[in-house]
mmCIF file of the C-alpha atoms, coordinates in Angstrom:
data_MODEL
# 
_entry.id   MODEL 
# 
loop_
_atom_site.group_PDB 
_atom_site.id 
_atom_site.type_symbol 
_atom_site.label_atom_id 
_atom_site.label_alt_id 
_atom_site.label_comp_id 
_atom_site.label_asym_id 
_atom_site.label_entity_id 
_atom_site.label_seq_id 
_atom_site.pdbx_PDB_ins_code 
_atom_site.Cartn_x 
_atom_site.Cartn_y 
_atom_site.Cartn_z 
_atom_site.occupancy 
_atom_site.B_iso_or_equiv 
_atom_site.pdbx_formal_charge 
_atom_site.auth_seq_id 
_atom_site.auth_comp_id 
_atom_site.auth_asym_id 
_atom_site.auth_atom_id 
_atom_site.pdbx_PDB_model_num 
ATOM 1   C CA . UNK A 1 1   ? 0.000   0.000  0.000  1.00 0.00 ? 1   UNK A CA 1 
ATOM 2   C CA . UNK A 1 2   ? 1.409   3.361  -1.016 1.00 0.00 ? 2   UNK A CA 1 
ATOM 3   C CA . UNK A 1 3   ? 0.313   6.402  0.976  1.00 0.00 ? 3   UNK A CA 1 
ATOM 4   C CA . UNK A 1 4   ? 0.575   9.715  -0.773 1.00 0.00 ? 4   UNK A CA 1 
ATOM 5   C CA . UNK A 1 5   ? 0.727   13.099 0.850  1.00 0.00 ? 5   UNK A CA 1 
ATOM 6   C CA . UNK A 1 6   ? -1.824  15.682 -0.262 1.00 0.00 ? 6   UNK A CA 1 
ATOM 7   C CA . UNK A 1 7   ? -0.806  17.922 -3.129 1.00 0.00 ? 7   UNK A CA 1 
ATOM 8   C CA . UNK A 1 8   ? -2.236  20.946 -1.355 1.00 0.00 ? 8   UNK A CA 1 
ATOM 9   C CA . UNK A 1 9   ? -3.247  21.819 2.174  1.00 0.00 ? 9   UNK A CA 1 
ATOM 10  C CA . UNK A 1 10  ? -5.333  24.417 3.969  1.00 0.00 ? 10  UNK A CA 1 
ATOM 11  C CA . UNK A 1 11  ? -2.219  26.504 4.721  1.00 0.00 ? 11  UNK A CA 1 
ATOM 12  C CA . UNK A 1 12  ? -1.568  27.234 1.066  1.00 0.00 ? 12  UNK A CA 1 
ATOM 13  C CA . UNK A 1 13  ? -0.655  30.679 -0.212 1.00 0.00 ? 13  UNK A CA 1 
ATOM 14  C CA . UNK A 1 14  ? -3.976  31.218 -2.012 1.00 0.00 ? 14  UNK A CA 1 
ATOM 15  C CA . UNK A 1 15  ? -6.193  30.392 0.953  1.00 0.00 ? 15  UNK A CA 1 
ATOM 16  C CA . UNK A 1 16  ? -4.045  32.488 3.304  1.00 0.00 ? 16  UNK A CA 1 
ATOM 17  C CA . UNK A 1 17  ? -4.231  35.454 0.925  1.00 0.00 ? 17  UNK A CA 1 
ATOM 18  C CA . UNK A 1 18  ? -8.013  35.117 0.691  1.00 0.00 ? 18  UNK A CA 1 
ATOM 19  C CA . UNK A 1 19  ? -8.327  34.954 4.477  1.00 0.00 ? 19  UNK A CA 1 
ATOM 20  C CA . UNK A 1 20  ? -6.120  38.036 4.854  1.00 0.00 ? 20  UNK A CA 1 
ATOM 21  C CA . UNK A 1 21  ? -8.186  39.943 2.273  1.00 0.00 ? 21  UNK A CA 1 
ATOM 22  C CA . UNK A 1 22  ? -11.435 39.049 4.053  1.00 0.00 ? 22  UNK A CA 1 
ATOM 23  C CA . UNK A 1 23  ? -10.020 40.053 7.410  1.00 0.00 ? 23  UNK A CA 1 
ATOM 24  C CA . UNK A 1 24  ? -8.685  43.327 6.020  1.00 0.00 ? 24  UNK A CA 1 
ATOM 25  C CA . UNK A 1 25  ? -12.088 44.087 4.493  1.00 0.00 ? 25  UNK A CA 1 
ATOM 26  C CA . UNK A 1 26  ? -13.831 43.408 7.808  1.00 0.00 ? 26  UNK A CA 1 
ATOM 27  C CA . UNK A 1 27  ? -11.418 45.531 9.814  1.00 0.00 ? 27  UNK A CA 1 
ATOM 28  C CA . UNK A 1 28  ? -11.334 48.423 7.333  1.00 0.00 ? 28  UNK A CA 1 
ATOM 29  C CA . UNK A 1 29  ? -11.774 51.782 9.085  1.00 0.00 ? 29  UNK A CA 1 
ATOM 30  C CA . UNK A 1 30  ? -15.168 53.409 8.662  1.00 0.00 ? 30  UNK A CA 1 
ATOM 31  C CA . UNK A 1 31  ? -13.862 56.924 9.285  1.00 0.00 ? 31  UNK A CA 1 
ATOM 32  C CA . UNK A 1 32  ? -10.848 58.571 7.632  1.00 0.00 ? 32  UNK A CA 1 
ATOM 33  C CA . UNK A 1 33  ? -9.312  59.529 11.017 1.00 0.00 ? 33  UNK A CA 1 
ATOM 34  C CA . UNK A 1 34  ? -7.489  56.197 11.374 1.00 0.00 ? 34  UNK A CA 1 
ATOM 35  C CA . UNK A 1 35  ? -4.086  56.637 9.729  1.00 0.00 ? 35  UNK A CA 1 
ATOM 36  C CA . UNK A 1 36  ? -2.136  53.553 10.812 1.00 0.00 ? 36  UNK A CA 1 
ATOM 37  C CA . UNK A 1 37  ? -3.104  50.052 9.673  1.00 0.00 ? 37  UNK A CA 1 
ATOM 38  C CA . UNK A 1 38  ? -5.085  48.026 12.152 1.00 0.00 ? 38  UNK A CA 1 
ATOM 39  C CA . UNK A 1 39  ? -3.167  45.343 14.104 1.00 0.00 ? 39  UNK A CA 1 
ATOM 40  C CA . UNK A 1 40  ? -5.724  42.725 13.042 1.00 0.00 ? 40  UNK A CA 1 
ATOM 41  C CA . UNK A 1 41  ? -5.018  43.292 9.349  1.00 0.00 ? 41  UNK A CA 1 
ATOM 42  C CA . UNK A 1 42  ? -1.252  43.249 9.811  1.00 0.00 ? 42  UNK A CA 1 
ATOM 43  C CA . UNK A 1 43  ? -1.375  40.007 11.806 1.00 0.00 ? 43  UNK A CA 1 
ATOM 44  C CA . UNK A 1 44  ? -3.465  38.400 9.063  1.00 0.00 ? 44  UNK A CA 1 
ATOM 45  C CA . UNK A 1 45  ? -0.849  39.312 6.477  1.00 0.00 ? 45  UNK A CA 1 
ATOM 46  C CA . UNK A 1 46  ? 1.830   37.604 8.559  1.00 0.00 ? 46  UNK A CA 1 
ATOM 47  C CA . UNK A 1 47  ? -0.053  34.298 8.303  1.00 0.00 ? 47  UNK A CA 1 
ATOM 48  C CA . UNK A 1 48  ? 0.573   34.028 4.562  1.00 0.00 ? 48  UNK A CA 1 
ATOM 49  C CA . UNK A 1 49  ? 2.863   31.052 4.133  1.00 0.00 ? 49  UNK A CA 1 
ATOM 50  C CA . UNK A 1 50  ? 4.352   29.087 1.314  1.00 0.00 ? 50  UNK A CA 1 
ATOM 51  C CA . UNK A 1 51  ? 4.000   25.357 0.827  1.00 0.00 ? 51  UNK A CA 1 
ATOM 52  C CA . UNK A 1 52  ? 7.423   24.063 1.865  1.00 0.00 ? 52  UNK A CA 1 
ATOM 53  C CA . UNK A 1 53  ? 7.503   20.824 -0.122 1.00 0.00 ? 53  UNK A CA 1 
ATOM 54  C CA . UNK A 1 54  ? 7.881   19.729 -3.729 1.00 0.00 ? 54  UNK A CA 1 
ATOM 55  C CA . UNK A 1 55  ? 7.038   16.275 -4.996 1.00 0.00 ? 55  UNK A CA 1 
ATOM 56  C CA . UNK A 1 56  ? 10.165  14.707 -6.492 1.00 0.00 ? 56  UNK A CA 1 
ATOM 57  C CA . UNK A 1 57  ? 9.058   11.121 -7.036 1.00 0.00 ? 57  UNK A CA 1 
ATOM 58  C CA . UNK A 1 58  ? 6.107   8.860  -6.283 1.00 0.00 ? 58  UNK A CA 1 
ATOM 59  C CA . UNK A 1 59  ? 7.221   8.420  -2.675 1.00 0.00 ? 59  UNK A CA 1 
ATOM 60  C CA . UNK A 1 60  ? 9.723   11.252 -2.181 1.00 0.00 ? 60  UNK A CA 1 
ATOM 61  C CA . UNK A 1 61  ? 9.219   14.935 -1.302 1.00 0.00 ? 61  UNK A CA 1 
ATOM 62  C CA . UNK A 1 62  ? 11.795  17.718 -1.074 1.00 0.00 ? 62  UNK A CA 1 
ATOM 63  C CA . UNK A 1 63  ? 11.336  20.147 1.837  1.00 0.00 ? 63  UNK A CA 1 
ATOM 64  C CA . UNK A 1 64  ? 12.677  23.704 1.621  1.00 0.00 ? 64  UNK A CA 1 
ATOM 65  C CA . UNK A 1 65  ? 12.714  26.688 3.946  1.00 0.00 ? 65  UNK A CA 1 
ATOM 66  C CA . UNK A 1 66  ? 13.442  30.181 2.704  1.00 0.00 ? 66  UNK A CA 1 
ATOM 67  C CA . UNK A 1 67  ? 14.422  28.829 -0.706 1.00 0.00 ? 67  UNK A CA 1 
ATOM 68  C CA . UNK A 1 68  ? 17.015  26.404 0.696  1.00 0.00 ? 68  UNK A CA 1 
ATOM 69  C CA . UNK A 1 69  ? 16.586  22.630 0.839  1.00 0.00 ? 69  UNK A CA 1 
ATOM 70  C CA . UNK A 1 70  ? 16.489  21.402 4.442  1.00 0.00 ? 70  UNK A CA 1 
ATOM 71  C CA . UNK A 1 71  ? 15.560  17.773 3.874  1.00 0.00 ? 71  UNK A CA 1 
ATOM 72  C CA . UNK A 1 72  ? 13.364  15.131 2.321  1.00 0.00 ? 72  UNK A CA 1 
ATOM 73  C CA . UNK A 1 73  ? 10.308  13.131 3.311  1.00 0.00 ? 73  UNK A CA 1 
ATOM 74  C CA . UNK A 1 74  ? 10.239  9.564  2.070  1.00 0.00 ? 74  UNK A CA 1 
ATOM 75  C CA . UNK A 1 75  ? 7.058   7.487  2.174  1.00 0.00 ? 75  UNK A CA 1 
ATOM 76  C CA . UNK A 1 76  ? 7.878   3.970  3.359  1.00 0.00 ? 76  UNK A CA 1 
ATOM 77  C CA . UNK A 1 77  ? 4.704   1.933  3.689  1.00 0.00 ? 77  UNK A CA 1 
ATOM 78  C CA . UNK A 1 78  ? 2.509   3.680  6.253  1.00 0.00 ? 78  UNK A CA 1 
ATOM 79  C CA . UNK A 1 79  ? 5.394   5.710  7.721  1.00 0.00 ? 79  UNK A CA 1 
ATOM 80  C CA . UNK A 1 80  ? 6.769   9.096  6.653  1.00 0.00 ? 80  UNK A CA 1 
ATOM 81  C CA . UNK A 1 81  ? 10.534  9.223  7.182  1.00 0.00 ? 81  UNK A CA 1 
ATOM 82  C CA . UNK A 1 82  ? 12.089  12.689 7.652  1.00 0.00 ? 82  UNK A CA 1 
ATOM 83  C CA . UNK A 1 83  ? 15.600  12.897 6.194  1.00 0.00 ? 83  UNK A CA 1 
ATOM 84  C CA . UNK A 1 84  ? 17.692  15.959 7.045  1.00 0.00 ? 84  UNK A CA 1 
ATOM 85  C CA . UNK A 1 85  ? 20.240  17.307 4.576  1.00 0.00 ? 85  UNK A CA 1 
ATOM 86  C CA . UNK A 1 86  ? 20.562  19.267 1.363  1.00 0.00 ? 86  UNK A CA 1 
ATOM 87  C CA . UNK A 1 87  ? 21.356  16.254 -0.823 1.00 0.00 ? 87  UNK A CA 1 
ATOM 88  C CA . UNK A 1 88  ? 19.180  13.162 -0.885 1.00 0.00 ? 88  UNK A CA 1 
ATOM 89  C CA . UNK A 1 89  ? 22.108  10.764 -1.286 1.00 0.00 ? 89  UNK A CA 1 
ATOM 90  C CA . UNK A 1 90  ? 23.685  12.146 1.922  1.00 0.00 ? 90  UNK A CA 1 
ATOM 91  C CA . UNK A 1 91  ? 20.572  12.902 3.951  1.00 0.00 ? 91  UNK A CA 1 
ATOM 92  C CA . UNK A 1 92  ? 20.372  11.418 7.445  1.00 0.00 ? 92  UNK A CA 1 
ATOM 93  C CA . UNK A 1 93  ? 17.200  10.054 9.029  1.00 0.00 ? 93  UNK A CA 1 
ATOM 94  C CA . UNK A 1 94  ? 15.889  12.504 11.599 1.00 0.00 ? 94  UNK A CA 1 
ATOM 95  C CA . UNK A 1 95  ? 12.612  10.897 12.635 1.00 0.00 ? 95  UNK A CA 1 
ATOM 96  C CA . UNK A 1 96  ? 9.643   8.785  11.562 1.00 0.00 ? 96  UNK A CA 1 
ATOM 97  C CA . UNK A 1 97  ? 6.025   9.948  11.696 1.00 0.00 ? 97  UNK A CA 1 
ATOM 98  C CA . UNK A 1 98  ? 2.544   8.674  10.963 1.00 0.00 ? 98  UNK A CA 1 
ATOM 99  C CA . UNK A 1 99  ? 1.495   11.900 9.205  1.00 0.00 ? 99  UNK A CA 1 
ATOM 100 C CA . UNK A 1 100 ? 3.114   13.742 6.321  1.00 0.00 ? 100 UNK A CA 1 
ATOM 101 C CA . UNK A 1 101 ? 2.685   17.165 7.912  1.00 0.00 ? 101 UNK A CA 1 
ATOM 102 C CA . UNK A 1 102 ? 4.458   16.126 11.112 1.00 0.00 ? 102 UNK A CA 1 
ATOM 103 C CA . UNK A 1 103 ? 7.483   14.963 9.100  1.00 0.00 ? 103 UNK A CA 1 
ATOM 104 C CA . UNK A 1 104 ? 7.550   18.239 7.138  1.00 0.00 ? 104 UNK A CA 1 
ATOM 105 C CA . UNK A 1 105 ? 7.229   20.319 10.323 1.00 0.00 ? 105 UNK A CA 1 
ATOM 106 C CA . UNK A 1 106 ? 10.210  18.552 11.899 1.00 0.00 ? 106 UNK A CA 1 
ATOM 107 C CA . UNK A 1 107 ? 12.395  19.372 8.888  1.00 0.00 ? 107 UNK A CA 1 
ATOM 108 C CA . UNK A 1 108 ? 11.222  22.978 8.619  1.00 0.00 ? 108 UNK A CA 1 
ATOM 109 C CA . UNK A 1 109 ? 11.831  23.618 12.320 1.00 0.00 ? 109 UNK A CA 1 
ATOM 110 C CA . UNK A 1 110 ? 15.187  21.810 12.175 1.00 0.00 ? 110 UNK A CA 1 
ATOM 111 C CA . UNK A 1 111 ? 16.305  24.083 9.334  1.00 0.00 ? 111 UNK A CA 1 
ATOM 112 C CA . UNK A 1 112 ? 15.635  27.218 11.380 1.00 0.00 ? 112 UNK A CA 1 
# 
């Protein structure tokens, strides 16, 4: 049985941008006396994130942070193996997880 990770997730750039636009529209000032942007709108813009993985093969994903490769997630049966390193042939196993997103989060946080 081959388990595949989703090609998109709720934290994608498009959905975050839509949520920020809705929040900015709701918190728009009704009077022209407010000069600075509202803190609610600025915090919504900070939630815009990029999808940190790219599918390389049927069971292999490349994970990047800030444009730099931090590791790979390999699907092995029902387990997602997080491999840390910039090159797949030299990557070292960091951890094993039951969910794809947990394996990606470990690599993204490790690359910080």
